[in-house]
Amino acid sequence: MNNFSNIISPLDQFEIRNLISLDAPVLGNLSISLTNIGLYLSIAGLLVFTISLLSNNNNRVVSNAWSVYQESIYATVHGIVVGQINDKKGQVYFPFMYVLFLFILVNNLIGMVPYSFASTSHFVLTFSLSFTIVLGATILGFSKHGLNSFLFLFLLVVH
């Protein structure tokens, strides 16, 4: 039996374990559990929230170090969005890209801590993120451009 105090190899960090499990026969076979991936995703969310609270400058003229950190990430993601999409039309997608960038960055940094849990290394998380983003981009392209959005895929196949 492997638990957190008895980690044998560094590869044990990739195993998903139930930390808290609640089996409630009230609504059929309802089983609610908190796994280590859920715990580390919650820790990442709390860390992003804490950093955003620390970077609040309280209307001061001189920025603190946390504000400079937040502004540099903001400028980096904004430059990528404006450079890849457009100055005017890219602004709509900036909040999503910014949150996605922070989510992946914080989860990857947490995964670099020895014997912590690397949530972005799991197929379930990466597949669900990529599937929903591709599905959303396809629906968005179809709603904005109609069938012309699929013309791009046809041109890729022809060449």
PDB file of C-alpha atoms in Angstrom:
ATOM      1  CA  MET A   1       0.000   0.000   0.000  1.00  0.00           C
ATOM      2  CA  ASN A   2       1.477   3.308  -1.166  1.00  0.00           C
ATOM      3  CA  ASN A   3       0.597   6.531   0.570  1.00  0.00           C
ATOM      4  CA  PHE A   4       2.250   9.933   0.536  1.00  0.00           C
ATOM      5  CA  SER A   5       4.620   9.206   3.397  1.00  0.00           C
ATOM      6  CA  ASN A   6       5.816   6.045   1.675  1.00  0.00           C
ATOM      7  CA  ILE A   7       6.860   7.175  -1.821  1.00  0.00           C
ATOM      8  CA  ILE A   8       9.168   4.601  -3.329  1.00  0.00           C
ATOM      9  CA  SER A   9      10.041   6.091  -6.712  1.00  0.00           C
ATOM     10  CA  PRO A  10       9.708   9.507  -8.360  1.00  0.00           C
ATOM     11  CA  LEU A  11       7.197   7.993 -10.798  1.00  0.00           C
ATOM     12  CA  ASP A  12       4.706   7.616  -7.944  1.00  0.00           C
ATOM     13  CA  GLN A  13       3.864  11.288  -8.396  1.00  0.00           C
ATOM     14  CA  PHE A  14       1.955  10.413 -11.588  1.00  0.00           C
ATOM     15  CA  GLU A  15      -0.440   7.998  -9.878  1.00  0.00           C
ATOM     16  CA  ILE A  16      -3.939   9.318  -9.220  1.00  0.00           C
ATOM     17  CA  ARG A  17      -5.146   8.493  -5.709  1.00  0.00           C
ATOM     18  CA  ASN A  18      -8.348   9.150  -3.807  1.00  0.00           C
ATOM     19  CA  LEU A  19      -7.668  11.441  -0.885  1.00  0.00           C
ATOM     20  CA  ILE A  20     -11.225  11.862   0.402  1.00  0.00           C
ATOM     21  CA  SER A  21     -14.040   9.625  -0.763  1.00  0.00           C
ATOM     22  CA  LEU A  22     -17.741   9.952  -0.046  1.00  0.00           C
ATOM     23  CA  ASP A  23     -20.089   7.197  -1.169  1.00  0.00           C
ATOM     24  CA  ALA A  24     -23.652   8.450  -0.799  1.00  0.00           C
ATOM     25  CA  PRO A  25     -26.423   5.966  -1.586  1.00  0.00           C
ATOM     26  CA  VAL A  26     -28.924   8.852  -1.540  1.00  0.00           C
ATOM     27  CA  LEU A  27     -28.872   9.548  -5.288  1.00  0.00           C
ATOM     28  CA  GLY A  28     -28.217   6.101  -6.658  1.00  0.00           C
ATOM     29  CA  ASN A  29     -24.563   5.159  -6.822  1.00  0.00           C
ATOM     30  CA  LEU A  30     -23.226   8.670  -6.240  1.00  0.00           C
ATOM     31  CA  SER A  31     -19.546   8.655  -5.396  1.00  0.00           C
ATOM     32  CA  ILE A  32     -17.813  11.938  -4.724  1.00  0.00           C
ATOM     33  CA  SER A  33     -14.087  11.900  -4.183  1.00  0.00           C
ATOM     34  CA  LEU A  34     -11.230  14.352  -4.039  1.00  0.00           C
ATOM     35  CA  THR A  35      -8.204  12.986  -5.857  1.00  0.00           C
ATOM     36  CA  ASN A  36      -4.707  14.346  -5.862  1.00  0.00           C
ATOM     37  CA  ILE A  37      -5.272  15.898  -9.317  1.00  0.00           C
ATOM     38  CA  GLY A  38      -8.279  17.794  -7.961  1.00  0.00           C
ATOM     39  CA  LEU A  39      -6.298  18.892  -4.926  1.00  0.00           C
ATOM     40  CA  TYR A  40      -3.393  20.196  -6.995  1.00  0.00           C
ATOM     41  CA  LEU A  41      -5.736  21.959  -9.443  1.00  0.00           C
ATOM     42  CA  SER A  42      -7.390  23.634  -6.446  1.00  0.00           C
ATOM     43  CA  ILE A  43      -3.973  24.600  -5.081  1.00  0.00           C
ATOM     44  CA  ALA A  44      -3.081  26.096  -8.462  1.00  0.00           C
ATOM     45  CA  GLY A  45      -6.315  28.079  -8.518  1.00  0.00           C
ATOM     46  CA  LEU A  46      -5.709  29.377  -5.020  1.00  0.00           C
ATOM     47  CA  LEU A  47      -2.128  30.244  -5.946  1.00  0.00           C
ATOM     48  CA  VAL A  48      -3.251  32.254  -8.996  1.00  0.00           C
ATOM     49  CA  PHE A  49      -5.873  34.017  -6.868  1.00  0.00           C
ATOM     50  CA  THR A  50      -3.325  34.783  -4.131  1.00  0.00           C
ATOM     51  CA  ILE A  51      -0.795  36.130  -6.615  1.00  0.00           C
ATOM     52  CA  SER A  52      -3.454  38.333  -8.196  1.00  0.00           C
ATOM     53  CA  LEU A  53      -4.348  39.680  -4.736  1.00  0.00           C
ATOM     54  CA  LEU A  54      -0.676  40.303  -3.939  1.00  0.00           C
ATOM     55  CA  SER A  55      -0.210  42.138  -7.222  1.00  0.00           C
ATOM     56  CA  ASN A  56      -2.945  44.616  -6.328  1.00  0.00           C
ATOM     57  CA  ASN A  57      -1.099  47.888  -6.156  1.00  0.00           C
ATOM     58  CA  ASN A  58      -3.762  49.737  -4.100  1.00  0.00           C
ATOM     59  CA  ASN A  59      -3.593  52.753  -6.479  1.00  0.00           C
ATOM     60  CA  ARG A  60       0.046  53.510  -5.693  1.00  0.00           C
ATOM     61  CA  VAL A  61       2.255  55.210  -8.250  1.00  0.00           C
ATOM     62  CA  VAL A  62       5.251  52.930  -7.711  1.00  0.00           C
ATOM     63  CA  SER A  63       4.567  49.260  -8.428  1.00  0.00           C
ATOM     64  CA  ASN A  64       5.550  46.470  -6.082  1.00  0.00           C
ATOM     65  CA  ALA A  65       7.355  43.341  -7.297  1.00  0.00           C
ATOM     66  CA  TRP A  66       4.141  41.340  -7.633  1.00  0.00           C
ATOM     67  CA  SER A  67       2.603  44.032  -9.835  1.00  0.00           C
ATOM     68  CA  VAL A  68       5.645  44.057 -12.078  1.00  0.00           C
ATOM     69  CA  TYR A  69       5.391  40.262 -12.365  1.00  0.00           C
ATOM     70  CA  GLN A  70       1.695  40.451 -13.257  1.00  0.00           C
ATOM     71  CA  GLU A  71       2.213  43.287 -15.744  1.00  0.00           C
ATOM     72  CA  SER A  72       5.024  41.445 -17.506  1.00  0.00           C
ATOM     73  CA  ILE A  73       2.894  38.322 -17.939  1.00  0.00           C
ATOM     74  CA  TYR A  74       0.013  40.510 -19.107  1.00  0.00           C
ATOM     75  CA  ALA A  75       2.237  42.261 -21.663  1.00  0.00           C
ATOM     76  CA  THR A  76       3.671  38.951 -22.886  1.00  0.00           C
ATOM     77  CA  VAL A  77       0.293  37.308 -23.447  1.00  0.00           C
ATOM     78  CA  HIS A  78      -1.138  40.512 -24.921  1.00  0.00           C
ATOM     79  CA  GLY A  79       1.758  40.713 -27.380  1.00  0.00           C
ATOM     80  CA  ILE A  80       1.203  37.105 -28.433  1.00  0.00           C
ATOM     81  CA  VAL A  81      -2.549  37.575 -28.913  1.00  0.00           C
ATOM     82  CA  VAL A  82      -2.141  40.824 -30.858  1.00  0.00           C
ATOM     83  CA  GLY A  83       0.677  39.377 -32.953  1.00  0.00           C
ATOM     84  CA  GLN A  84      -1.140  36.159 -33.819  1.00  0.00           C
ATOM     85  CA  ILE A  85      -4.723  37.335 -34.247  1.00  0.00           C
ATOM     86  CA  ASN A  86      -5.214  41.068 -34.748  1.00  0.00           C
ATOM     87  CA  ASP A  87      -5.013  44.398 -32.931  1.00  0.00           C
ATOM     88  CA  LYS A  88      -8.752  44.898 -32.867  1.00  0.00           C
ATOM     89  CA  LYS A  89     -10.300  41.440 -33.178  1.00  0.00           C
ATOM     90  CA  GLY A  90      -7.773  39.736 -30.905  1.00  0.00           C
ATOM     91  CA  GLN A  91      -8.838  41.723 -27.855  1.00  0.00           C
ATOM     92  CA  VAL A  92     -11.983  39.625 -27.524  1.00  0.00           C
ATOM     93  CA  TYR A  93      -9.975  36.433 -26.990  1.00  0.00           C
ATOM     94  CA  PHE A  94      -7.355  37.953 -24.697  1.00  0.00           C
ATOM     95  CA  PRO A  95      -9.016  37.096 -21.328  1.00  0.00           C
ATOM     96  CA  PHE A  96      -9.351  33.446 -22.315  1.00  0.00           C
ATOM     97  CA  MET A  97      -5.747  33.247 -23.539  1.00  0.00           C
ATOM     98  CA  TYR A  98      -4.504  34.989 -20.400  1.00  0.00           C
ATOM     99  CA  VAL A  99      -6.326  32.639 -18.023  1.00  0.00           C
ATOM    100  CA  LEU A 100      -5.255  29.586 -20.047  1.00  0.00           C
ATOM    101  CA  PHE A 101      -1.629  30.758 -20.009  1.00  0.00           C
ATOM    102  CA  LEU A 102      -1.677  31.330 -16.232  1.00  0.00           C
ATOM    103  CA  PHE A 103      -3.397  27.981 -15.640  1.00  0.00           C
ATOM    104  CA  ILE A 104      -0.802  26.035 -17.623  1.00  0.00           C
ATOM    105  CA  LEU A 105       2.119  28.058 -16.233  1.00  0.00           C
ATOM    106  CA  VAL A 106       1.168  27.612 -12.576  1.00  0.00           C
ATOM    107  CA  ASN A 107       0.354  23.908 -12.971  1.00  0.00           C
ATOM    108  CA  ASN A 108       3.670  23.282 -14.739  1.00  0.00           C
ATOM    109  CA  LEU A 109       5.569  25.170 -12.042  1.00  0.00           C
ATOM    110  CA  ILE A 110       3.826  23.162  -9.315  1.00  0.00           C
ATOM    111  CA  GLY A 111       4.703  19.975 -11.210  1.00  0.00           C
ATOM    112  CA  MET A 112       8.396  20.922 -11.097  1.00  0.00           C
ATOM    113  CA  VAL A 113       8.472  20.704  -7.311  1.00  0.00           C
ATOM    114  CA  PRO A 114       9.957  17.309  -6.396  1.00  0.00           C
ATOM    115  CA  TYR A 115       7.412  14.723  -5.252  1.00  0.00           C
ATOM    116  CA  SER A 116       4.481  16.978  -6.029  1.00  0.00           C
ATOM    117  CA  PHE A 117       1.773  16.088  -8.512  1.00  0.00           C
ATOM    118  CA  ALA A 118       2.167  17.069 -12.173  1.00  0.00           C
ATOM    119  CA  SER A 119      -1.457  17.604 -13.198  1.00  0.00           C
ATOM    120  CA  THR A 120      -0.652  18.816 -16.719  1.00  0.00           C
ATOM    121  CA  SER A 121       1.185  15.574 -17.468  1.00  0.00           C
ATOM    122  CA  HIS A 122      -2.030  13.562 -17.376  1.00  0.00           C
ATOM    123  CA  PHE A 123      -3.843  12.662 -20.557  1.00  0.00           C
ATOM    124  CA  VAL A 124      -7.271  13.399 -19.088  1.00  0.00           C
ATOM    125  CA  LEU A 125      -6.474  17.036 -18.353  1.00  0.00           C
ATOM    126  CA  THR A 126      -4.598  17.757 -21.574  1.00  0.00           C
ATOM    127  CA  PHE A 127      -7.190  15.970 -23.726  1.00  0.00           C
ATOM    128  CA  SER A 128     -10.136  17.708 -22.094  1.00  0.00           C
ATOM    129  CA  LEU A 129      -8.484  21.120 -22.427  1.00  0.00           C
ATOM    130  CA  SER A 130      -7.476  20.586 -26.044  1.00  0.00           C
ATOM    131  CA  PHE A 131     -10.803  19.008 -27.020  1.00  0.00           C
ATOM    132  CA  THR A 132     -12.881  21.825 -25.587  1.00  0.00           C
ATOM    133  CA  ILE A 133     -10.626  24.505 -27.092  1.00  0.00           C
ATOM    134  CA  VAL A 134     -10.685  22.923 -30.570  1.00  0.00           C
ATOM    135  CA  LEU A 135     -14.436  22.350 -30.340  1.00  0.00           C
ATOM    136  CA  GLY A 136     -14.985  25.949 -29.213  1.00  0.00           C
ATOM    137  CA  ALA A 137     -12.755  27.308 -31.993  1.00  0.00           C
ATOM    138  CA  THR A 138     -14.624  25.204 -34.563  1.00  0.00           C
ATOM    139  CA  ILE A 139     -18.021  26.381 -33.328  1.00  0.00           C
ATOM    140  CA  LEU A 140     -16.800  29.972 -33.200  1.00  0.00           C
ATOM    141  CA  GLY A 141     -15.349  29.771 -36.712  1.00  0.00           C
ATOM    142  CA  PHE A 142     -18.503  28.194 -38.052  1.00  0.00           C
ATOM    143  CA  SER A 143     -20.730  30.824 -36.414  1.00  0.00           C
ATOM    144  CA  LYS A 144     -18.594  33.743 -37.668  1.00  0.00           C
ATOM    145  CA  HIS A 145     -17.673  32.518 -41.158  1.00  0.00           C
ATOM    146  CA  GLY A 146     -20.206  29.815 -41.961  1.00  0.00           C
ATOM    147  CA  LEU A 147     -19.050  27.071 -44.298  1.00  0.00           C
ATOM    148  CA  ASN A 148     -16.107  29.224 -45.414  1.00  0.00           C
ATOM    149  CA  SER A 149     -14.353  28.294 -42.170  1.00  0.00           C
ATOM    150  CA  PHE A 150     -14.046  24.720 -43.446  1.00  0.00           C
ATOM    151  CA  LEU A 151     -12.532  25.978 -46.719  1.00  0.00           C
ATOM    152  CA  PHE A 152      -9.233  26.371 -44.860  1.00  0.00           C
ATOM    153  CA  LEU A 153      -9.205  22.649 -44.033  1.00  0.00           C
ATOM    154  CA  PHE A 154      -9.974  21.801 -47.660  1.00  0.00           C
ATOM    155  CA  LEU A 155      -7.073  23.970 -48.865  1.00  0.00           C
ATOM    156  CA  LEU A 156      -4.738  22.170 -46.456  1.00  0.00           C
ATOM    157  CA  VAL A 157      -5.736  18.792 -47.883  1.00  0.00           C
ATOM    158  CA  VAL A 158      -5.374  19.897 -51.506  1.00  0.00           C
ATOM    159  CA  HIS A 159      -1.837  21.241 -51.079  1.00  0.00           C
TER     160      HIS A 159
END
